[in-house]
Coordinates of C-alpha atoms and ligand atoms in Angstrom, one line a residue:
D394 CA 11.6 -7.0 -13.3
L395 CA 8.3 -6.7 -12.4
I396 CA 9.0 -7.8 -8.7
S397 CA 9.6 -4.0 -6.6
S398 CA 12.8 -4.2 -5.2
E399 CA 11.5 -1.7 -2.7
V400 CA 9.1 -3.8 -1.5
Q401 CA 11.4 -6.6 -1.2
A402 CA 13.7 -4.3 0.8
A403 CA 10.8 -3.4 3.0
L404 CA 10.0 -6.8 4.0
P405 CA 10.6 -8.0 7.7
K406 CA 14.2 -9.7 7.7
G407 CA 14.5 -13.3 6.3
H408 CA 10.7 -12.7 4.3
T409 CA 10.7 -13.1 0.8
I410 CA 8.2 -11.8 -2.3
R411 CA 7.9 -13.9 -5.3
P412 CA 5.5 -15.3 -7.7
L413 CA 3.8 -18.5 -6.8
S414 CA 5.6 -21.6 -7.6
S415 CA 4.5 -24.9 -8.1
K416 CA 5.9 -26.2 -4.8
D417 CA 3.7 -23.8 -3.1
Y418 CA 0.7 -26.5 -2.6
E419 CA 3.2 -27.9 -0.1
K420 CA 4.0 -24.4 1.7
G421 CA 0.8 -23.6 2.5
F422 CA -0.7 -21.9 -0.1
L423 CA -4.2 -23.1 -0.2
Q424 CA -4.6 -23.2 3.8
L425 CA -3.5 -19.7 3.4
L426 CA -6.6 -18.5 1.3
T427 CA -9.0 -20.3 3.7
V428 CA -8.7 -17.1 5.5
L429 CA -10.1 -15.2 2.8
T430 CA -12.9 -17.9 1.9
V431 CA -14.1 -21.2 1.2
V432 CA -11.4 -22.8 -1.0
G433 CA -12.4 -26.8 -1.3
D434 CA -10.8 -29.7 -1.0
I435 CA -8.3 -29.1 -4.2
S436 CA -5.8 -31.9 -5.1
K437 CA -2.3 -31.4 -6.0
A438 CA -3.4 -32.1 -9.8
Q439 CA -6.0 -29.5 -9.5
F440 CA -3.6 -27.0 -8.2
L441 CA -1.1 -27.8 -10.7
E442 CA -3.6 -27.7 -13.6
R443 CA -4.3 -24.2 -12.5
F444 CA -1.0 -23.0 -11.8
H445 CA 0.2 -24.1 -15.3
Y446 CA -2.8 -22.6 -16.7
L447 CA -1.6 -19.4 -14.9
K448 CA 1.7 -19.9 -15.8
A449 CA 1.0 -19.9 -19.4
H450 CA -0.7 -16.6 -19.3
N451 CA 1.9 -15.0 -17.0
H452 CA 1.9 -11.9 -19.1
E453 CA -1.7 -11.3 -17.6
Y454 CA -2.1 -13.2 -14.5
F455 CA 0.5 -12.3 -11.5
T456 CA 0.0 -14.2 -8.1
L457 CA 2.6 -12.7 -5.5
V458 CA 3.2 -14.7 -2.5
I459 CA 5.1 -13.6 0.8
V460 CA 7.1 -16.8 2.4
S461 CA 8.4 -16.6 6.0
P462 CA 11.7 -17.5 7.3
E463 CA 10.3 -21.1 7.7
D464 CA 9.3 -21.3 4.0
R465 CA 5.8 -21.3 4.8
I466 CA 3.1 -19.1 2.5
I467 CA 1.7 -16.2 4.8
G468 CA 0.6 -13.6 2.4
A469 CA -0.3 -13.5 -1.2
G470 CA -2.4 -11.4 -3.9
T471 CA -3.2 -11.6 -7.5
I472 CA -3.3 -8.9 -10.1
F473 CA -4.5 -9.9 -13.6
I474 CA -4.4 -7.1 -16.4
E475 CA -7.4 -6.8 -18.6
R476 CA -7.2 -5.3 -21.9
K477 CA -10.0 -3.1 -22.9
F478 CA -10.9 -1.2 -26.4
I479 CA -11.6 2.0 -24.3
R480 CA -9.2 4.6 -23.4
N481 CA -7.1 4.0 -26.6
T482 CA -6.9 -0.1 -26.2
G483 CA -5.8 0.9 -22.4
L484 CA -5.1 -1.7 -19.7
V485 CA -6.8 -2.2 -16.7
G486 CA -5.4 -4.0 -13.5
H487 CA -7.6 -5.9 -11.1
I488 CA -6.6 -6.7 -7.7
E489 CA -8.1 -10.1 -6.4
D490 CA -7.6 -12.6 -3.2
I491 CA -5.5 -10.3 -0.9
V492 CA -4.7 -12.6 2.3
V493 CA -2.1 -12.7 4.9
D494 CA -1.9 -15.6 7.7
E495 CA -4.2 -14.4 10.7
K496 CA -1.1 -14.6 13.1
Q497 CA 1.2 -12.7 10.9
Q498 CA -1.6 -9.7 10.5
G499 CA -0.6 -6.2 11.2
K500 CA 2.7 -6.3 10.4
K501 CA 2.9 -4.5 6.9
L502 CA 2.7 -7.7 4.9
G503 CA -0.7 -6.9 3.4
L504 CA 0.4 -3.2 2.5
R505 CA 3.4 -4.7 0.7
I506 CA 1.8 -7.3 -1.2
I507 CA -0.4 -4.3 -2.4
Q508 CA 2.6 -2.1 -3.1
A509 CA 4.2 -4.9 -5.0
L510 CA 0.9 -5.6 -7.1
K511 CA 0.3 -2.0 -7.8
Y512 CA 4.0 -1.7 -8.9
I513 CA 3.3 -4.5 -11.6
G514 CA 0.2 -2.5 -12.5
M515 CA 2.6 0.6 -13.1
K516 CA 5.3 -1.1 -15.0
T517 CA 2.8 -2.9 -17.3
G518 CA 1.2 0.0 -18.2
C519 CA -2.4 0.3 -16.7
Y520 CA -4.2 3.2 -16.6
K521 CA -5.7 2.3 -13.4
V522 CA -6.0 -0.8 -10.8
I523 CA -9.3 -1.4 -9.2
L524 CA -10.6 -3.9 -6.4
D525 CA -13.6 -4.9 -4.9
C526 CA -14.1 -5.3 -1.2
D527 CA -15.8 -5.8 2.2
E528 CA -16.8 -2.3 4.0
K529 CA -14.4 -3.5 7.2
N530 CA -11.6 -3.4 4.6
V531 CA -12.1 0.2 3.1
P532 CA -9.6 1.7 5.8
F533 CA -6.7 -0.8 5.1
Y534 CA -7.2 -0.2 1.1
Q535 CA -7.3 3.7 1.8
K536 CA -4.0 3.2 3.3
C537 CA -2.6 1.7 0.5
G538 CA -3.3 4.6 -1.6
F539 CA -6.8 3.7 -3.0
T540 CA -10.0 5.6 -2.8
R541 CA -14.0 4.9 -3.1
K542 CA -15.2 4.8 -6.6
G543 CA -18.5 3.6 -7.5
C544 CA -19.9 0.5 -5.6
E545 CA -19.7 -2.9 -6.1
M546 CA -22.6 -5.5 -7.5
A547 CA -22.7 -9.0 -8.1
W548 CA -24.6 -12.1 -9.4
Y549 CA -24.2 -15.2 -8.1
T550 CA -25.6 -18.3 -10.5
A551 CA -28.2 -20.3 -8.9
D552 CA -26.0 -23.2 -8.8
D553 CA -23.9 -23.6 -5.8
S554 CA -20.9 -25.1 -7.5
P555 CA -21.1 -24.8 -11.0
K556 CA -18.7 -27.0 -12.8
A557 CA -15.6 -25.0 -14.8
K558 CA -16.2 -25.0 -18.4
L559 CA -13.6 -22.8 -19.5
Ligands
LIG820 N1 -9.0 -1.3 9.6 C1 -8.3 -0.4 9.7 N2 -7.3 -0.1 9.4 C2 -6.6 -1.3 9.0 C3 -7.1 -2.4 8.4 C4 -8.8 -2.5 9.4 N3 -9.6 -3.5 8.8 N4 -6.9 -3.4 8.4 C5 -5.2 -3.2 8.1 N5 -5.5 -1.7 8.5 C6 -4.4 -0.6 8.5 C7 -3.1 -0.7 9.6 O1 -3.2 -0.7 10.8 C8 -1.6 -0.3 8.9 O2 -1.9 0.7 9.1 P1 -0.6 2.1 9.6 O3 0.0 2.0 8.2 O4 -1.2 3.2 10.0 O5 -0.2 1.3 10.5 C9 -2.2 -0.3 7.4 O6 -3.5 -0.5 7.1 C10 -1.7 -1.7 6.7 O7 -2.2 -3.0 7.5 P2 -1.3 -4.0 7.0 O8 -0.5 -4.7 8.7 O9 -0.4 -4.3 6.0 O10 -2.6 -5.1 7.1 P3 -2.6 -6.7 7.2 O11 -1.1 -7.2 7.1 O12 -3.1 -7.0 8.5 O13 -3.5 -6.9 5.7 C11 -5.8 -7.8 5.2 C12 -4.7 -6.8 5.8 C13 -5.1 -8.5 3.7 C14 -6.9 -7.5 4.9 C15 -5.4 -8.7 6.3 O14 -6.1 -8.3 7.3 C16 -6.1 -10.1 5.7 O15 -5.6 -10.9 5.1 N6 -7.8 -10.2 6.3 C17 -8.4 -11.4 5.9 C18 -8.7 -11.7 4.6 C19 -9.2 -10.4 3.6 O16 -10.3 -9.7 4.3 N7 -8.5 -9.8 2.6 C20 -9.1 -8.6 1.8 C21 -10.1 -9.5 0.8 S1 -10.6 -8.2 -0.2 C22 -9.7 -8.5 -1.7 O17 -9.0 -9.3 -1.9 C23 -9.5 -7.2 -2.9

């Protein structure tokens, strides 16, 4: 019930929007993410370890994928929900890792992913949903109903590929 039926209905014929599945390793999920950034050589075991962590926390991590009629993953995006003290112990949705297959861009699939993630933010009671993006993607997010607010800051640790300790 957290998947917007309106978004599903607006997708091109034969396409589906659904949560990430453990079988998506074979359906091109990680290859799709390389359109966004460096992914690395992730084994099936590594994928499943991360997948099961996210699934165990599926009250706060929501990764959606768009599946083509050929059963390939052609779009993806995540919202995770942060629990704050401020705003009367409010919730904030963070949108991350939005990506559409290069051959499928310009068909409103990115818009549909964002609409579906905003719906989750609304249904879970977030008081706002935020994201960071490159300047070149600002017009896309404006079309998705976002406005500029503040600016993005980043600090990268000196280590190129630090070992995850969490
Ligand atoms: N500049 C201007 N307008 C744009 C741009 C752009 N770069 N990209 C999309 N739009 C417009 C479209 O023209 C369309 O407008 P319309 O409704 O007037 O026709 C509207 O935005 C919706 O576009 P979509 O077709 O839904 O966009 P698409 O499916 O191509 O997805 C996306 C956009 C996700 C940015 C895609 O190009 C992509 O995967 N890029 C590479 C990865 C990337 O940069 N991801 C975003 C990272 S930021 C983050 O993850 C928080």
